[in-house]
Amino acid sequence: MIPLVPIMHGVIDRRMLVNFRVRPEVAAALLPAPFRPKLARGWAMAGICLIRLRAIRPRGFPALLGLGSENAAHRIAVEWEENGATREGVYIPRRDTSSKLQSWVGGRIFPGVHHRARYVVTETADEFHLKMEADDGGGNIEVRAKLANWLEPASVFHSLAEASQFFERGAVGYSATGTPGCCDGLELHTSSWKVEPLKLLAVQSSFFDDRTKFPAGTIEFDHALLMRGIAHEWRTLPALHHPLKQS
């Protein structure tokens, strides 16, 4: 049953996608059923979505009533079978937000548990520095990047267009919840889809740097992308229930 949550409308003011290639068996160990890693040339793809939202409000409400926030999501690209068809999207083991409201309603009224975090952001038209410290210490992040003219040469993707298409098809996200065996669903609809390549200068993530989850040699930075100034909607999907893994 879909919760009675209105379609939320707003603007993606800035969205950075910092992407890593991961050994498939390592990514698979972090996924609940029915998900499996979605591969790109034999690699699983995981990453951090750093998104600043502006004028977020129920569709039909004036923009002046909208809210803004900084948000982070740790994600793994996935596939799964549903009604006889292969679906694709992302599994999100952790979300963080600067918004007290989003933190309170997340997992209660709005899909996905949102942990409260503090953000320090410094950016110009072509340089970006974002630092996030989660109140519970579970998802700290620091990223430095600048605009580039091309995709990282070592990326598993052969072109910016190929990387863009891979992530555009992952608009459906299922988030971990406080209820075992259940994932909250959310789908992103954008008025357009345009990405720019970023040159990553530095990245730290307490999630992806955790060697109990990602042993040495199983994860490498692949590339980073930027989106800016895009109107969008968030649409709630039915929760996905899955069997618990046996220990």
JSON list of C-alpha atoms in Angstrom, two decimals:
[
{"chain": "A", "resi": 1, "resn": "MET", "atom": "CA", "xyz": [0.00, 0.00, 0.00]},
{"chain": "A", "resi": 2, "resn": "ILE", "atom": "CA", "xyz": [1.37, 3.43, -0.99]},
{"chain": "A", "resi": 3, "resn": "PRO", "atom": "CA", "xyz": [1.46, 5.95, 1.89]},
{"chain": "A", "resi": 4, "resn": "LEU", "atom": "CA", "xyz": [-0.72, 9.01, 1.47]},
{"chain": "A", "resi": 5, "resn": "VAL", "atom": "CA", "xyz": [2.23, 11.26, 0.63]},
{"chain": "A", "resi": 6, "resn": "PRO", "atom": "CA", "xyz": [1.77, 14.02, -1.97]},
{"chain": "A", "resi": 7, "resn": "ILE", "atom": "CA", "xyz": [4.06, 14.30, -4.97]},
{"chain": "A", "resi": 8, "resn": "MET", "atom": "CA", "xyz": [6.85, 16.65, -3.91]},
{"chain": "A", "resi": 9, "resn": "HIS", "atom": "CA", "xyz": [8.05, 19.25, -6.41]},
{"chain": "A", "resi": 10, "resn": "GLY", "atom": "CA", "xyz": [11.14, 21.47, -6.40]},
{"chain": "A", "resi": 11, "resn": "VAL", "atom": "CA", "xyz": [14.53, 22.22, -7.93]},
{"chain": "A", "resi": 12, "resn": "ILE", "atom": "CA", "xyz": [17.78, 20.28, -7.80]},
{"chain": "A", "resi": 13, "resn": "ASP", "atom": "CA", "xyz": [20.01, 23.26, -7.12]},
{"chain": "A", "resi": 14, "resn": "ARG", "atom": "CA", "xyz": [23.18, 21.14, -7.19]},
{"chain": "A", "resi": 15, "resn": "ARG", "atom": "CA", "xyz": [23.74, 17.38, -7.34]},
{"chain": "A", "resi": 16, "resn": "MET", "atom": "CA", "xyz": [27.16, 15.73, -7.23]},
{"chain": "A", "resi": 17, "resn": "LEU", "atom": "CA", "xyz": [27.44, 12.01, -7.93]},
{"chain": "A", "resi": 18, "resn": "VAL", "atom": "CA", "xyz": [30.75, 10.62, -6.65]},
{"chain": "A", "resi": 19, "resn": "ASN", "atom": "CA", "xyz": [30.95, 7.09, -8.03]},
{"chain": "A", "resi": 20, "resn": "PHE", "atom": "CA", "xyz": [33.11, 4.09, -7.14]},
{"chain": "A", "resi": 21, "resn": "ARG", "atom": "CA", "xyz": [33.64, 0.75, -8.85]},
{"chain": "A", "resi": 22, "resn": "VAL", "atom": "CA", "xyz": [33.29, -2.18, -6.47]},
{"chain": "A", "resi": 23, "resn": "ARG", "atom": "CA", "xyz": [33.91, -5.91, -6.71]},
{"chain": "A", "resi": 24, "resn": "PRO", "atom": "CA", "xyz": [30.47, -7.44, -7.39]},
{"chain": "A", "resi": 25, "resn": "GLU", "atom": "CA", "xyz": [30.66, -9.98, -4.57]},
{"chain": "A", "resi": 26, "resn": "VAL", "atom": "CA", "xyz": [31.45, -7.21, -2.06]},
{"chain": "A", "resi": 27, "resn": "ALA", "atom": "CA", "xyz": [28.51, -5.07, -3.19]},
{"chain": "A", "resi": 28, "resn": "ALA", "atom": "CA", "xyz": [26.21, -8.11, -3.23]},
{"chain": "A", "resi": 29, "resn": "ALA", "atom": "CA", "xyz": [26.98, -8.81, 0.45]},
{"chain": "A", "resi": 30, "resn": "LEU", "atom": "CA", "xyz": [25.52, -5.39, 1.36]},
{"chain": "A", "resi": 31, "resn": "LEU", "atom": "CA", "xyz": [22.25, -5.86, -0.53]},
{"chain": "A", "resi": 32, "resn": "PRO", "atom": "CA", "xyz": [19.00, -7.33, 0.78]},
{"chain": "A", "resi": 33, "resn": "ALA", "atom": "CA", "xyz": [16.89, -9.57, -1.44]},
{"chain": "A", "resi": 34, "resn": "PRO", "atom": "CA", "xyz": [15.72, -9.19, -4.17]},
{"chain": "A", "resi": 35, "resn": "PHE", "atom": "CA", "xyz": [18.50, -6.84, -5.25]},
{"chain": "A", "resi": 36, "resn": "ARG", "atom": "CA", "xyz": [21.66, -7.76, -7.10]},
{"chain": "A", "resi": 37, "resn": "PRO", "atom": "CA", "xyz": [24.43, -5.41, -8.25]},
{"chain": "A", "resi": 38, "resn": "LYS", "atom": "CA", "xyz": [23.92, -3.73, -11.59]},
{"chain": "A", "resi": 39, "resn": "LEU", "atom": "CA", "xyz": [27.24, -4.15, -13.39]},
{"chain": "A", "resi": 40, "resn": "ALA", "atom": "CA", "xyz": [29.25, -1.93, -15.71]},
{"chain": "A", "resi": 41, "resn": "ARG", "atom": "CA", "xyz": [31.95, -3.90, -17.51]},
{"chain": "A", "resi": 42, "resn": "GLY", "atom": "CA", "xyz": [32.10, -6.43, -14.71]},
{"chain": "A", "resi": 43, "resn": "TRP", "atom": "CA", "xyz": [32.09, -3.91, -11.84]},
{"chain": "A", "resi": 44, "resn": "ALA", "atom": "CA", "xyz": [29.36, -3.00, -9.39]},
{"chain": "A", "resi": 45, "resn": "MET", "atom": "CA", "xyz": [28.79, 0.75, -9.10]},
{"chain": "A", "resi": 46, "resn": "ALA", "atom": "CA", "xyz": [28.32, 2.49, -5.74]},
{"chain": "A", "resi": 47, "resn": "GLY", "atom": "CA", "xyz": [28.55, 6.11, -4.75]},
{"chain": "A", "resi": 48, "resn": "ILE", "atom": "CA", "xyz": [27.53, 9.19, -2.86]},
{"chain": "A", "resi": 49, "resn": "CYS", "atom": "CA", "xyz": [24.76, 11.50, -4.06]},
{"chain": "A", "resi": 50, "resn": "LEU", "atom": "CA", "xyz": [25.28, 15.00, -2.62]},
{"chain": "A", "resi": 51, "resn": "ILE", "atom": "CA", "xyz": [22.18, 16.99, -3.45]},
{"chain": "A", "resi": 52, "resn": "ARG", "atom": "CA", "xyz": [21.02, 20.48, -2.50]},
{"chain": "A", "resi": 53, "resn": "LEU", "atom": "CA", "xyz": [17.28, 20.86, -2.92]},
{"chain": "A", "resi": 54, "resn": "ARG", "atom": "CA", "xyz": [15.43, 24.16, -3.27]},
{"chain": "A", "resi": 55, "resn": "ALA", "atom": "CA", "xyz": [11.74, 25.13, -3.08]},
{"chain": "A", "resi": 56, "resn": "ILE", "atom": "CA", "xyz": [10.59, 21.63, -2.10]},
{"chain": "A", "resi": 57, "resn": "ARG", "atom": "CA", "xyz": [6.83, 21.56, -1.55]},
{"chain": "A", "resi": 58, "resn": "PRO", "atom": "CA", "xyz": [3.74, 19.51, -2.46]},
{"chain": "A", "resi": 59, "resn": "ARG", "atom": "CA", "xyz": [2.94, 19.83, -6.16]},
{"chain": "A", "resi": 60, "resn": "GLY", "atom": "CA", "xyz": [0.60, 22.76, -6.77]},
{"chain": "A", "resi": 61, "resn": "PHE", "atom": "CA", "xyz": [1.89, 24.82, -3.83]},
{"chain": "A", "resi": 62, "resn": "PRO", "atom": "CA", "xyz": [3.75, 28.09, -4.61]},
{"chain": "A", "resi": 63, "resn": "ALA", "atom": "CA", "xyz": [7.55, 28.01, -4.57]},
{"chain": "A", "resi": 64, "resn": "LEU", "atom": "CA", "xyz": [7.62, 30.62, -1.80]},
{"chain": "A", "resi": 65, "resn": "LEU", "atom": "CA", "xyz": [6.30, 27.95, 0.57]},
{"chain": "A", "resi": 66, "resn": "GLY", "atom": "CA", "xyz": [9.02, 25.50, -0.37]},
{"chain": "A", "resi": 67, "resn": "LEU", "atom": "CA", "xyz": [11.95, 24.39, 1.78]},
{"chain": "A", "resi": 68, "resn": "GLY", "atom": "CA", "xyz": [15.63, 23.87, 1.02]},
{"chain": "A", "resi": 69, "resn": "SER", "atom": "CA", "xyz": [18.15, 21.39, 2.37]},
{"chain": "A", "resi": 70, "resn": "GLU", "atom": "CA", "xyz": [21.49, 19.69, 1.85]},
{"chain": "A", "resi": 71, "resn": "ASN", "atom": "CA", "xyz": [21.28, 15.92, 1.57]},
{"chain": "A", "resi": 72, "resn": "ALA", "atom": "CA", "xyz": [23.54, 12.90, 1.09]},
{"chain": "A", "resi": 73, "resn": "ALA", "atom": "CA", "xyz": [22.73, 9.34, 0.06]},
{"chain": "A", "resi": 74, "resn": "HIS", "atom": "CA", "xyz": [25.10, 6.38, -0.04]},
{"chain": "A", "resi": 75, "resn": "ARG", "atom": "CA", "xyz": [23.92, 4.24, -2.95]},
{"chain": "A", "resi": 76, "resn": "ILE", "atom": "CA", "xyz": [24.55, 1.01, -4.81]},
{"chain": "A", "resi": 77, "resn": "ALA", "atom": "CA", "xyz": [23.26, 0.51, -8.37]},
{"chain": "A", "resi": 78, "resn": "VAL", "atom": "CA", "xyz": [20.98, -2.53, -8.46]},
{"chain": "A", "resi": 79, "resn": "GLU", "atom": "CA", "xyz": [18.72, -4.73, -10.56]},
{"chain": "A", "resi": 80, "resn": "TRP", "atom": "CA", "xyz": [15.85, -6.96, -9.48]},
{"chain": "A", "resi": 81, "resn": "GLU", "atom": "CA", "xyz": [12.96, -8.97, -10.92]},
{"chain": "A", "resi": 82, "resn": "GLU", "atom": "CA", "xyz": [9.43, -7.62, -10.55]},
{"chain": "A", "resi": 83, "resn": "ASN", "atom": "CA", "xyz": [6.29, -8.96, -12.22]},
{"chain": "A", "resi": 84, "resn": "GLY", "atom": "CA", "xyz": [8.36, -10.92, -14.72]},
{"chain": "A", "resi": 85, "resn": "ALA", "atom": "CA", "xyz": [10.51, -7.96, -15.78]},
{"chain": "A", "resi": 86, "resn": "THR", "atom": "CA", "xyz": [13.98, -6.78, -14.82]},
{"chain": "A", "resi": 87, "resn": "ARG", "atom": "CA", "xyz": [13.90, -3.44, -13.00]},
{"chain": "A", "resi": 88, "resn": "GLU", "atom": "CA", "xyz": [16.84, -1.20, -12.17]},
{"chain": "A", "resi": 89, "resn": "GLY", "atom": "CA", "xyz": [17.58, 1.57, -9.71]},
{"chain": "A", "resi": 90, "resn": "VAL", "atom": "CA", "xyz": [19.60, 2.11, -6.54]},
{"chain": "A", "resi": 91, "resn": "TYR", "atom": "CA", "xyz": [19.59, 0.66, -3.06]},
{"chain": "A", "resi": 92, "resn": "ILE", "atom": "CA", "xyz": [20.29, 3.30, -0.40]},
{"chain": "A", "resi": 93, "resn": "PRO", "atom": "CA", "xyz": [21.64, 1.95, 2.90]},
{"chain": "A", "resi": 94, "resn": "ARG", "atom": "CA", "xyz": [21.96, 5.43, 4.39]},
{"chain": "A", "resi": 95, "resn": "ARG", "atom": "CA", "xyz": [20.50, 8.92, 3.93]},
{"chain": "A", "resi": 96, "resn": "ASP", "atom": "CA", "xyz": [21.56, 12.14, 5.72]},
{"chain": "A", "resi": 97, "resn": "THR", "atom": "CA", "xyz": [20.00, 15.60, 5.69]},
{"chain": "A", "resi": 98, "resn": "SER", "atom": "CA", "xyz": [20.51, 19.09, 7.08]},
{"chain": "A", "resi": 99, "resn": "SER", "atom": "CA", "xyz": [16.74, 19.46, 7.53]},
{"chain": "A", "resi": 100, "resn": "LYS", "atom": "CA", "xyz": [15.23, 18.81, 10.94]},
{"chain": "A", "resi": 101, "resn": "LEU", "atom": "CA", "xyz": [11.85, 18.35, 9.26]},
{"chain": "A", "resi": 102, "resn": "GLN", "atom": "CA", "xyz": [13.13, 15.77, 6.76]},
{"chain": "A", "resi": 103, "resn": "SER", "atom": "CA", "xyz": [14.91, 13.94, 9.56]},
{"chain": "A", "resi": 104, "resn": "TRP", "atom": "CA", "xyz": [11.68, 13.78, 11.57]},
{"chain": "A", "resi": 105, "resn": "VAL", "atom": "CA", "xyz": [9.30, 12.77, 8.75]},
{"chain": "A", "resi": 106, "resn": "GLY", "atom": "CA", "xyz": [11.76, 10.40, 7.04]},
{"chain": "A", "resi": 107, "resn": "GLY", "atom": "CA", "xyz": [10.75, 6.83, 7.73]},
{"chain": "A", "resi": 108, "resn": "ARG", "atom": "CA", "xyz": [7.53, 8.04, 9.38]},
{"chain": "A", "resi": 109, "resn": "ILE", "atom": "CA", "xyz": [5.59, 10.04, 6.81]},
{"chain": "A", "resi": 110, "resn": "PHE", "atom": "CA", "xyz": [8.07, 10.37, 3.94]},
{"chain": "A", "resi": 111, "resn": "PRO", "atom": "CA", "xyz": [9.96, 7.35, 2.53]},
{"chain": "A", "resi": 112, "resn": "GLY", "atom": "CA", "xyz": [13.40, 6.54, 3.93]},
{"chain": "A", "resi": 113, "resn": "VAL", "atom": "CA", "xyz": [15.10, 7.15, 7.27]},
{"chain": "A", "resi": 114, "resn": "HIS", "atom": "CA", "xyz": [17.01, 10.45, 7.08]},
{"chain": "A", "resi": 115, "resn": "HIS", "atom": "CA", "xyz": [19.79, 10.93, 9.64]},
{"chain": "A", "resi": 116, "resn": "ARG", "atom": "CA", "xyz": [20.44, 14.45, 10.87]},
{"chain": "A", "resi": 117, "resn": "ALA", "atom": "CA", "xyz": [23.76, 15.96, 9.78]},
{"chain": "A", "resi": 118, "resn": "ARG", "atom": "CA", "xyz": [25.65, 19.25, 9.66]},
{"chain": "A", "resi": 119, "resn": "TYR", "atom": "CA", "xyz": [27.01, 20.56, 6.36]},
{"chain": "A", "resi": 120, "resn": "VAL", "atom": "CA", "xyz": [29.69, 23.09, 5.51]},
{"chain": "A", "resi": 121, "resn": "VAL", "atom": "CA", "xyz": [29.65, 23.98, 1.81]},
{"chain": "A", "resi": 122, "resn": "THR", "atom": "CA", "xyz": [31.94, 26.31, -0.11]},
{"chain": "A", "resi": 123, "resn": "GLU", "atom": "CA", "xyz": [31.48, 26.54, -3.85]},
{"chain": "A", "resi": 124, "resn": "THR", "atom": "CA", "xyz": [31.93, 28.76, -6.87]},
{"chain": "A", "resi": 125, "resn": "ALA", "atom": "CA", "xyz": [30.71, 28.26, -10.42]},
{"chain": "A", "resi": 126, "resn": "ASP", "atom": "CA", "xyz": [33.36, 25.60, -11.03]},
{"chain": "A", "resi": 127, "resn": "GLU", "atom": "CA", "xyz": [34.80, 24.52, -7.65]},
{"chain": "A", "resi": 128, "resn": "PHE", "atom": "CA", "xyz": [33.07, 22.62, -4.85]},
{"chain": "A", "resi": 129, "resn": "HIS", "atom": "CA", "xyz": [34.00, 21.72, -1.28]},
{"chain": "A", "resi": 130, "resn": "LEU", "atom": "CA", "xyz": [31.43, 19.94, 0.87]},
{"chain": "A", "resi": 131, "resn": "LYS", "atom": "CA", "xyz": [31.92, 18.55, 4.36]},
{"chain": "A", "resi": 132, "resn": "MET", "atom": "CA", "xyz": [29.23, 16.63, 6.21]},
{"chain": "A", "resi": 133, "resn": "GLU", "atom": "CA", "xyz": [29.27, 15.40, 9.80]},
{"chain": "A", "resi": 134, "resn": "ALA", "atom": "CA", "xyz": [26.41, 13.14, 10.85]},
{"chain": "A", "resi": 135, "resn": "ASP", "atom": "CA", "xyz": [25.09, 13.55, 14.38]},
{"chain": "A", "resi": 136, "resn": "ASP", "atom": "CA", "xyz": [25.51, 9.82, 14.96]},
{"chain": "A", "resi": 137, "resn": "GLY", "atom": "CA", "xyz": [28.95, 9.71, 13.27]},
{"chain": "A", "resi": 138, "resn": "GLY", "atom": "CA", "xyz": [27.78, 7.01, 10.89]},
{"chain": "A", "resi": 139, "resn": "GLY", "atom": "CA", "xyz": [28.14, 8.72, 7.53]},
{"chain": "A", "resi": 140, "resn": "ASN", "atom": "CA", "xyz": [30.74, 11.50, 7.55]},
{"chain": "A", "resi": 141, "resn": "ILE", "atom": "CA", "xyz": [31.81, 12.83, 4.14]},
{"chain": "A", "resi": 142, "resn": "GLU", "atom": "CA", "xyz": [34.24, 15.34, 2.66]},
{"chain": "A", "resi": 143, "resn": "VAL", "atom": "CA", "xyz": [34.49, 16.03, -1.08]},
{"chain": "A", "resi": 144, "resn": "ARG", "atom": "CA", "xyz": [36.57, 18.50, -3.07]},
{"chain": "A", "resi": 145, "resn": "ALA", "atom": "CA", "xyz": [35.99, 18.74, -6.81]},
{"chain": "A", "resi": 146, "resn": "LYS", "atom": "CA", "xyz": [36.10, 21.09, -9.77]},
{"chain": "A", "resi": 147, "resn": "LEU", "atom": "CA", "xyz": [34.52, 21.16, -13.20]},
{"chain": "A", "resi": 148, "resn": "ALA", "atom": "CA", "xyz": [36.34, 19.20, -15.89]},
{"chain": "A", "resi": 149, "resn": "ASN", "atom": "CA", "xyz": [36.18, 18.96, -19.67]},
{"chain": "A", "resi": 150, "resn": "TRP", "atom": "CA", "xyz": [36.07, 15.18, -19.80]},
{"chain": "A", "resi": 151, "resn": "LEU", "atom": "CA", "xyz": [35.23, 12.05, -17.85]},
{"chain": "A", "resi": 152, "resn": "GLU", "atom": "CA", "xyz": [37.99, 10.45, -15.77]},
{"chain": "A", "resi": 153, "resn": "PRO", "atom": "CA", "xyz": [40.18, 8.52, -18.26]},
{"chain": "A", "resi": 154, "resn": "ALA", "atom": "CA", "xyz": [40.34, 5.47, -15.95]},
{"chain": "A", "resi": 155, "resn": "SER", "atom": "CA", "xyz": [36.55, 5.20, -15.63]},
{"chain": "A", "resi": 156, "resn": "VAL", "atom": "CA", "xyz": [34.87, 1.95, -16.63]},
{"chain": "A", "resi": 157, "resn": "PHE", "atom": "CA", "xyz": [32.59, 4.09, -18.82]},
{"chain": "A", "resi": 158, "resn": "HIS", "atom": "CA", "xyz": [33.93, 4.99, -22.24]},
{"chain": "A", "resi": 159, "resn": "SER", "atom": "CA", "xyz": [32.17, 8.35, -22.49]},
{"chain": "A", "resi": 160, "resn": "LEU", "atom": "CA", "xyz": [30.24, 10.94, -20.51]},
{"chain": "A", "resi": 161, "resn": "ALA", "atom": "CA", "xyz": [27.09, 9.96, -22.40]},
{"chain": "A", "resi": 162, "resn": "GLU", "atom": "CA", "xyz": [27.48, 6.31, -21.40]},
{"chain": "A", "resi": 163, "resn": "ALA", "atom": "CA", "xyz": [27.95, 7.19, -17.72]},
{"chain": "A", "resi": 164, "resn": "SER", "atom": "CA", "xyz": [24.99, 9.59, -17.87]},
{"chain": "A", "resi": 165, "resn": "GLN", "atom": "CA", "xyz": [22.67, 6.92, -19.32]},
{"chain": "A", "resi": 166, "resn": "PHE", "atom": "CA", "xyz": [23.70, 4.38, -16.69]},
{"chain": "A", "resi": 167, "resn": "PHE", "atom": "CA", "xyz": [22.67, 6.65, -13.82]},
{"chain": "A", "resi": 168, "resn": "GLU", "atom": "CA", "xyz": [19.63, 8.19, -15.53]},
{"chain": "A", "resi": 169, "resn": "ARG", "atom": "CA", "xyz": [18.10, 4.71, -15.66]},
{"chain": "A", "resi": 170, "resn": "GLY", "atom": "CA", "xyz": [18.55, 4.43, -11.89]},
{"chain": "A", "resi": 171, "resn": "ALA", "atom": "CA", "xyz": [15.83, 6.92, -10.94]},
{"chain": "A", "resi": 172, "resn": "VAL", "atom": "CA", "xyz": [14.08, 4.45, -8.62]},
{"chain": "A", "resi": 173, "resn": "GLY", "atom": "CA", "xyz": [15.57, 4.27, -5.14]},
{"chain": "A", "resi": 174, "resn": "TYR", "atom": "CA", "xyz": [14.80, 1.88, -2.30]},
{"chain": "A", "resi": 175, "resn": "SER", "atom": "CA", "xyz": [15.99, 2.99, 1.13]},
{"chain": "A", "resi": 176, "resn": "ALA", "atom": "CA", "xyz": [16.77, 0.98, 4.23]},
{"chain": "A", "resi": 177, "resn": "THR", "atom": "CA", "xyz": [14.23, 1.50, 7.01]},
{"chain": "A", "resi": 178, "resn": "GLY", "atom": "CA", "xyz": [14.02, 0.83, 10.72]},
{"chain": "A", "resi": 179, "resn": "THR", "atom": "CA", "xyz": [11.79, -2.17, 9.96]},
{"chain": "A", "resi": 180, "resn": "PRO", "atom": "CA", "xyz": [13.69, -5.38, 9.16]},
{"chain": "A", "resi": 181, "resn": "GLY", "atom": "CA", "xyz": [12.76, -6.82, 5.77]},
{"chain": "A", "resi": 182, "resn": "CYS", "atom": "CA", "xyz": [11.31, -3.59, 4.37]},
{"chain": "A", "resi": 183, "resn": "CYS", "atom": "CA", "xyz": [12.58, -0.91, 1.96]},
{"chain": "A", "resi": 184, "resn": "ASP", "atom": "CA", "xyz": [10.85, 2.42, 1.30]},
{"chain": "A", "resi": 185, "resn": "GLY", "atom": "CA", "xyz": [10.53, 3.36, -2.38]},
{"chain": "A", "resi": 186, "resn": "LEU", "atom": "CA", "xyz": [10.94, 6.75, -4.05]},
{"chain": "A", "resi": 187, "resn": "GLU", "atom": "CA", "xyz": [11.18, 7.67, -7.74]},
{"chain": "A", "resi": 188, "resn": "LEU", "atom": "CA", "xyz": [12.87, 10.79, -9.14]},
{"chain": "A", "resi": 189, "resn": "HIS", "atom": "CA", "xyz": [11.31, 12.50, -12.17]},
{"chain": "A", "resi": 190, "resn": "THR", "atom": "CA", "xyz": [13.31, 15.34, -13.75]},
{"chain": "A", "resi": 191, "resn": "SER", "atom": "CA", "xyz": [12.31, 17.95, -16.33]},
{"chain": "A", "resi": 192, "resn": "SER", "atom": "CA", "xyz": [15.64, 17.32, -18.07]},
{"chain": "A", "resi": 193, "resn": "TRP", "atom": "CA", "xyz": [18.77, 15.28, -17.55]},
{"chain": "A", "resi": 194, "resn": "LYS", "atom": "CA", "xyz": [22.12, 16.93, -18.07]},
{"chain": "A", "resi": 195, "resn": "VAL", "atom": "CA", "xyz": [25.39, 16.00, -16.38]},
{"chain": "A", "resi": 196, "resn": "GLU", "atom": "CA", "xyz": [28.81, 17.62, -16.41]},
{"chain": "A", "resi": 197, "resn": "PRO", "atom": "CA", "xyz": [32.08, 15.84, -15.57]},
{"chain": "A", "resi": 198, "resn": "LEU", "atom": "CA", "xyz": [33.90, 16.68, -12.35]},
{"chain": "A", "resi": 199, "resn": "LYS", "atom": "CA", "xyz": [37.55, 16.31, -11.49]},
{"chain": "A", "resi": 200, "resn": "LEU", "atom": "CA", "xyz": [37.72, 14.86, -7.99]},
{"chain": "A", "resi": 201, "resn": "LEU", "atom": "CA", "xyz": [40.45, 16.45, -5.87]},
{"chain": "A", "resi": 202, "resn": "ALA", "atom": "CA", "xyz": [39.76, 14.60, -2.61]},
{"chain": "A", "resi": 203, "resn": "VAL", "atom": "CA", "xyz": [37.12, 12.34, -1.11]},
{"chain": "A", "resi": 204, "resn": "GLN", "atom": "CA", "xyz": [36.57, 10.82, 2.31]},
{"chain": "A", "resi": 205, "resn": "SER", "atom": "CA", "xyz": [33.57, 8.74, 3.34]},
{"chain": "A", "resi": 206, "resn": "SER", "atom": "CA", "xyz": [33.26, 6.90, 6.63]},
{"chain": "A", "resi": 207, "resn": "PHE", "atom": "CA", "xyz": [30.90, 4.50, 4.83]},
{"chain": "A", "resi": 208, "resn": "PHE", "atom": "CA", "xyz": [33.04, 3.63, 1.80]},
{"chain": "A", "resi": 209, "resn": "ASP", "atom": "CA", "xyz": [36.29, 3.85, 3.80]},
{"chain": "A", "resi": 210, "resn": "ASP", "atom": "CA", "xyz": [35.01, 1.17, 6.19]},
{"chain": "A", "resi": 211, "resn": "ARG", "atom": "CA", "xyz": [37.25, -1.84, 5.49]},
{"chain": "A", "resi": 212, "resn": "THR", "atom": "CA", "xyz": [34.82, -4.20, 7.24]},
{"chain": "A", "resi": 213, "resn": "LYS", "atom": "CA", "xyz": [32.39, -3.44, 4.39]},
{"chain": "A", "resi": 214, "resn": "PHE", "atom": "CA", "xyz": [34.90, -2.78, 1.60]},
{"chain": "A", "resi": 215, "resn": "PRO", "atom": "CA", "xyz": [38.18, -4.68, 2.14]},
{"chain": "A", "resi": 216, "resn": "ALA", "atom": "CA", "xyz": [41.34, -3.16, 0.67]},
{"chain": "A", "resi": 217, "resn": "GLY", "atom": "CA", "xyz": [41.51, -3.60, -3.09]},
{"chain": "A", "resi": 218, "resn": "THR", "atom": "CA", "xyz": [37.76, -4.13, -3.58]},
{"chain": "A", "resi": 219, "resn": "ILE", "atom": "CA", "xyz": [36.72, -0.49, -4.16]},
{"chain": "A", "resi": 220, "resn": "GLU", "atom": "CA", "xyz": [38.21, 2.29, -6.32]},
{"chain": "A", "resi": 221, "resn": "PHE", "atom": "CA", "xyz": [37.10, 5.79, -7.27]},
{"chain": "A", "resi": 222, "resn": "ASP", "atom": "CA", "xyz": [35.70, 5.77, -10.81]},
{"chain": "A", "resi": 223, "resn": "HIS", "atom": "CA", "xyz": [34.35, 9.22, -11.73]},
{"chain": "A", "resi": 224, "resn": "ALA", "atom": "CA", "xyz": [32.20, 12.14, -10.56]},
{"chain": "A", "resi": 225, "resn": "LEU", "atom": "CA", "xyz": [29.31, 13.97, -12.20]},
{"chain": "A", "resi": 226, "resn": "LEU", "atom": "CA", "xyz": [27.46, 17.25, -11.62]},
{"chain": "A", "resi": 227, "resn": "MET", "atom": "CA", "xyz": [23.86, 18.31, -12.21]},
{"chain": "A", "resi": 228, "resn": "ARG", "atom": "CA", "xyz": [22.51, 21.84, -11.61]},
{"chain": "A", "resi": 229, "resn": "GLY", "atom": "CA", "xyz": [19.27, 23.80, -11.78]},
{"chain": "A", "resi": 230, "resn": "ILE", "atom": "CA", "xyz": [16.87, 20.99, -12.70]},
{"chain": "A", "resi": 231, "resn": "ALA", "atom": "CA", "xyz": [13.15, 20.98, -11.85]},
{"chain": "A", "resi": 232, "resn": "HIS", "atom": "CA", "xyz": [12.07, 17.63, -10.44]},
{"chain": "A", "resi": 233, "resn": "GLU", "atom": "CA", "xyz": [9.46, 15.62, -8.57]},
{"chain": "A", "resi": 234, "resn": "TRP", "atom": "CA", "xyz": [9.72, 12.88, -5.94]},
{"chain": "A", "resi": 235, "resn": "ARG", "atom": "CA", "xyz": [7.01, 10.21, -6.19]},
{"chain": "A", "resi": 236, "resn": "THR", "atom": "CA", "xyz": [6.42, 7.64, -3.48]},
{"chain": "A", "resi": 237, "resn": "LEU", "atom": "CA", "xyz": [6.45, 3.96, -4.48]},
{"chain": "A", "resi": 238, "resn": "PRO", "atom": "CA", "xyz": [5.01, 0.97, -2.60]},
{"chain": "A", "resi": 239, "resn": "ALA", "atom": "CA", "xyz": [7.33, -0.37, 0.08]},
{"chain": "A", "resi": 240, "resn": "LEU", "atom": "CA", "xyz": [9.28, -3.44, -0.97]},
{"chain": "A", "resi": 241, "resn": "HIS", "atom": "CA", "xyz": [9.27, -6.36, 1.48]},
{"chain": "A", "resi": 242, "resn": "HIS", "atom": "CA", "xyz": [12.03, -8.95, 1.30]},
{"chain": "A", "resi": 243, "resn": "PRO", "atom": "CA", "xyz": [13.09, -12.04, 3.23]},
{"chain": "A", "resi": 244, "resn": "LEU", "atom": "CA", "xyz": [15.78, -11.52, 5.84]},
{"chain": "A", "resi": 245, "resn": "LYS", "atom": "CA", "xyz": [19.19, -13.06, 5.21]},
{"chain": "A", "resi": 246, "resn": "GLN", "atom": "CA", "xyz": [19.96, -16.04, 7.38]},
{"chain": "A", "resi": 247, "resn": "SER", "atom": "CA", "xyz": [22.97, -15.57, 9.69]}
]
